[in-house]
Coordinates of C-alpha atoms in Angstrom, one line a residue:
X1 CA 11.1 -16.4 32.5
X2 CA 10.1 -12.6 32.4
X3 CA 6.1 -11.9 33.0
X4 CA 5.5 -9.5 30.0
X5 CA 6.3 -10.2 26.1
X6 CA 6.1 -7.5 23.7
X7 CA 4.9 -9.0 20.0
X8 CA 6.2 -6.9 17.3
X9 CA 4.9 -7.5 14.2
X10 CA 7.3 -6.7 10.9
X11 CA 7.7 -6.5 6.9
X12 CA 11.1 -4.6 5.1
X13 CA 11.5 -2.8 8.7
X14 CA 15.4 -2.8 8.3
X15 CA 15.8 0.5 9.0
X16 CA 13.5 0.5 12.1
X17 CA 14.0 -2.9 14.1
X18 CA 17.3 -2.8 15.5
X19 CA 16.5 0.2 17.6
X20 CA 13.2 -0.6 18.3
X21 CA 14.3 -3.9 20.1
X22 CA 17.0 -2.5 22.3
X23 CA 15.0 -0.2 23.2
X24 CA 12.7 -2.2 24.4
X25 CA 14.7 -4.7 26.2
X26 CA 16.5 -2.0 28.0
X27 CA 13.6 -1.1 30.1
X28 CA 13.9 -1.9 33.6
X29 CA 10.3 -4.0 33.3
X30 CA 12.7 -7.0 31.6
X31 CA 10.1 -7.0 28.2
X32 CA 11.2 -9.7 26.3
X33 CA 10.7 -9.1 22.5
X34 CA 8.9 -11.8 20.2
X35 CA 9.5 -10.3 16.2
X36 CA 7.0 -11.9 13.7
X37 CA 8.1 -11.3 10.2
X38 CA 6.3 -11.9 7.6
X39 CA 9.4 -13.2 4.8
X40 CA 11.0 -9.6 4.5
X41 CA 12.9 -8.8 1.4
X42 CA 15.2 -5.9 3.3
X43 CA 17.1 -8.4 5.7
X44 CA 14.5 -7.8 8.7
X45 CA 14.4 -11.3 10.1
X46 CA 18.3 -11.5 9.7
X47 CA 18.9 -8.5 12.1
X48 CA 16.4 -9.7 14.3
X49 CA 19.3 -13.1 14.5
X50 CA 22.0 -11.3 15.4
X51 CA 19.5 -8.9 18.5
X52 CA 18.8 -12.9 19.2
X53 CA 22.7 -13.6 19.9
X54 CA 23.1 -10.5 21.5
X55 CA 19.9 -10.8 23.8
X56 CA 19.8 -14.7 24.3
X57 CA 16.7 -15.6 25.9
X58 CA 15.2 -12.1 25.3
X59 CA 14.3 -11.5 21.7
X60 CA 12.8 -14.5 19.9
X61 CA 11.9 -14.3 15.9
X62 CA 8.9 -16.2 14.2
X63 CA 9.7 -16.4 10.3
X64 CA 6.3 -16.7 8.4
X65 CA 6.3 -17.4 4.2
X66 CA 5.2 -14.2 3.8
X67 CA 2.2 -11.4 4.0
X68 CA -0.8 -12.8 6.1
X69 CA -2.0 -9.6 7.6
X70 CA -1.4 -8.0 10.8
X71 CA -4.1 -9.8 12.8
X72 CA -2.4 -13.3 11.8
X73 CA 0.3 -12.0 13.0
X74 CA -0.6 -11.2 16.7
X75 CA -2.8 -14.1 16.9
X76 CA 0.3 -16.6 15.7
X77 CA 2.4 -14.0 18.8
X78 CA -0.6 -15.1 20.8
X79 CA -0.8 -18.5 20.6
X80 CA 3.2 -18.5 20.8
X81 CA 3.1 -16.3 24.1
X82 CA -0.1 -18.7 25.6
X83 CA 2.2 -21.8 24.9
X84 CA 4.8 -20.0 27.6
X85 CA 4.7 -18.5 30.8
X86 CA 3.8 -14.8 29.8
X87 CA 1.1 -12.8 32.0
X88 CA 0.9 -10.1 30.1
X89 CA 0.8 -9.8 26.3
X90 CA 2.2 -5.9 24.4
X91 CA 1.2 -5.1 21.0
X92 CA 3.5 -2.2 19.0
X93 CA 4.6 -1.1 15.6
X94 CA 7.8 -1.3 14.7
X95 CA 8.3 1.9 13.5
X96 CA 8.3 4.0 16.4
X97 CA 4.6 5.4 15.7
X98 CA 4.4 4.0 19.2
X99 CA 6.9 5.1 21.6
X100 CA 8.7 2.6 23.4
X101 CA 8.5 4.6 26.9
X102 CA 5.1 4.0 26.8
X103 CA 5.6 0.7 27.3
X104 CA 5.9 0.9 31.1
X105 CA 2.8 2.6 30.9
X106 CA 0.7 0.0 29.6
X107 CA 1.8 -2.7 31.8
X108 CA 1.7 -0.9 35.0
X109 CA -1.8 0.2 34.5
X110 CA -2.7 -3.3 33.9
X111 CA -0.7 -4.7 36.3
X112 CA -0.9 -2.8 39.2
X113 CA -4.4 -1.0 38.7
X114 CA -6.4 -4.2 37.5
X115 CA -7.1 -3.8 33.6
X116 CA -7.5 -6.1 31.6
X117 CA -7.0 -4.8 28.6
X118 CA -4.7 -1.2 28.9
X119 CA -5.6 0.8 25.5
X120 CA -2.8 3.5 24.0
X121 CA -5.2 5.7 23.3
X122 CA -4.8 8.6 20.4
X123 CA -7.7 10.4 20.9
X124 CA -8.5 9.4 24.9
X125 CA -7.6 13.3 25.9
X126 CA -8.4 15.0 22.1
X127 CA -6.2 13.9 19.0
X128 CA -2.8 13.2 19.9
X129 CA -1.0 12.3 16.3
X130 CA 1.8 14.0 14.9
X131 CA 2.8 14.4 11.2
X132 CA -0.5 12.5 10.1
X133 CA -1.9 14.4 6.8
X134 CA -5.4 16.0 8.4
X135 CA -7.3 13.9 5.8
X136 CA -5.9 10.5 7.2
X137 CA -6.3 12.6 11.3
X138 CA -9.9 13.0 10.4
X139 CA -10.9 9.3 8.7
X140 CA -9.3 7.8 11.8
X141 CA -11.0 10.1 14.5
X142 CA -14.1 9.5 12.5
X143 CA -13.9 6.1 11.7
X144 CA -13.7 5.6 16.0
X145 CA -17.0 7.5 16.5
X146 CA -18.2 5.4 13.7
X147 CA -17.2 2.1 15.7
X148 CA -18.0 3.8 18.9
X149 CA -21.6 4.1 17.5
X150 CA -22.2 0.4 15.7
X151 CA -20.2 -1.4 18.9
X152 CA -21.6 0.5 21.9
X153 CA -18.3 0.4 23.2
X154 CA -16.8 3.5 24.7
X155 CA -13.7 3.7 23.7
X156 CA -11.7 6.5 22.0
X157 CA -9.7 4.6 20.0
X158 CA -11.3 0.8 19.2
X159 CA -8.9 0.7 16.5
X160 CA -5.4 1.1 17.9
X161 CA -2.8 -1.1 17.7
X162 CA -0.6 0.1 21.3
X163 CA -2.5 -2.2 23.5
X164 CA -1.3 -4.7 26.8
X165 CA -3.8 -8.1 27.4
X166 CA -3.6 -9.4 30.1
X167 CA -2.6 -13.6 29.7
X168 CA -6.5 -14.3 30.6
X169 CA -8.1 -12.7 28.0
X170 CA -6.3 -13.8 25.0
X171 CA -7.3 -17.5 27.1
X172 CA -10.5 -16.5 27.4
X173 CA -10.7 -15.7 23.6
X174 CA -11.3 -18.1 20.5
X175 CA -8.1 -17.3 18.4
X176 CA -8.7 -19.0 15.8
X177 CA -12.6 -17.8 15.5
X178 CA -11.1 -14.6 15.1
X179 CA -12.3 -13.0 11.7
X180 CA -10.6 -9.7 10.8
X181 CA -6.8 -9.2 9.3
X182 CA -6.2 -5.6 9.3
X183 CA -7.4 -2.8 11.3
X184 CA -11.0 -4.5 12.1
X185 CA -8.7 -7.2 14.1
X186 CA -8.4 -4.7 16.8
X187 CA -11.6 -3.6 16.7
X188 CA -13.0 -7.4 17.0
X189 CA -10.8 -8.4 19.7
X190 CA -11.0 -5.2 21.9
X191 CA -15.0 -5.9 21.2
X192 CA -15.0 -9.5 22.1
X193 CA -13.0 -8.9 25.2
X194 CA -15.7 -5.9 26.0
X195 CA -18.5 -8.1 25.3
X196 CA -17.1 -10.7 28.5
X197 CA -16.8 -8.2 30.8
X198 CA -13.2 -7.8 31.2
X199 CA -11.8 -4.3 32.6
X200 CA -10.7 -2.0 29.9
X201 CA -8.6 1.0 30.1
X202 CA -7.5 3.5 27.5
X203 CA -4.6 5.9 28.8
X204 CA -3.2 8.8 26.8
X205 CA -0.4 8.7 24.4
X206 CA 1.2 10.5 21.7
X207 CA 1.0 8.6 18.5
X208 CA 4.2 9.8 16.1
X209 CA 3.8 9.2 12.5
X210 CA 6.7 6.9 11.3
X211 CA 10.2 8.8 10.1
X212 CA 11.5 5.8 8.4
X213 CA 10.2 2.8 6.4
X214 CA 7.1 3.0 4.3
X215 CA 3.2 2.5 6.0
X216 CA 1.6 -0.5 5.5
X217 CA -1.5 1.4 5.2
X218 CA -4.2 1.6 2.4
X219 CA -7.7 1.7 1.7
X220 CA -9.0 -2.2 1.5
X221 CA -7.8 -2.3 5.1
X222 CA -10.0 0.7 6.1
X223 CA -12.7 -0.8 4.1
X224 CA -13.3 -4.0 6.0
X225 CA -12.7 -1.9 9.7
X226 CA -15.6 -0.2 8.1
X227 CA -18.1 -3.1 7.7
X228 CA -16.6 -5.2 9.9
X229 CA -17.4 -3.3 12.7
X230 CA -21.2 -3.9 11.4
X231 CA -20.8 -7.5 11.6
X232 CA -19.6 -8.0 14.8
X233 CA -22.5 -5.9 16.4
X234 CA -25.1 -8.1 14.4
X235 CA -23.5 -11.5 15.1
X236 CA -23.5 -10.0 19.1
X237 CA -26.8 -8.8 18.4
X238 CA -27.6 -13.2 17.0
X239 CA -25.2 -14.4 20.1
X240 CA -23.1 -16.0 17.8
X241 CA -20.3 -14.7 19.2

């Protein structure tokens, strides 16, 4: 059994999935890949089935019945990983906005430097975002500043979706009580790890907007994040979580 699992949620990623999986399993760290597909009509899951035949015991697929949200996809993947012997569990997008070459850096920052959570951060060393419209860059950057202000976490990129968790972090969090499904899910996971005293590190990455396929971002996802952080903070102050 390999130590590290990369979880990739998908919905209509036929243009990207073969290349991202093949790239990920090719590194010397022997990353396994779990694709969580939300019933993509474009054949994404069928492409993964072909990859499973090419890489037996390295590539896995969980099919879900429909678009159930990013957060629930990752929770599904976390539970899958915890039911096996993986010690490091990594979140990564399917569309190459996260450069898979950075997987090794995230993994070894946790494994070798003792961090419980390693975040691939767009903002820890300036603004490292390519091909986003300026409005979206500003919205994302100031959203992170807002999260820092409300939650008191010192993270520069609390909404980041490129994250390596040690097994013990996920074991300590009641995954059935995670409330949010969109980008607020990313904040909630980091906030719960922070509240439990785990060591969290940010390392700089360059985030490149997708070249192929369609973005899943919408205003309701951002709205959930904006109001969700207030609820997280209030729950913490009232010691409900």
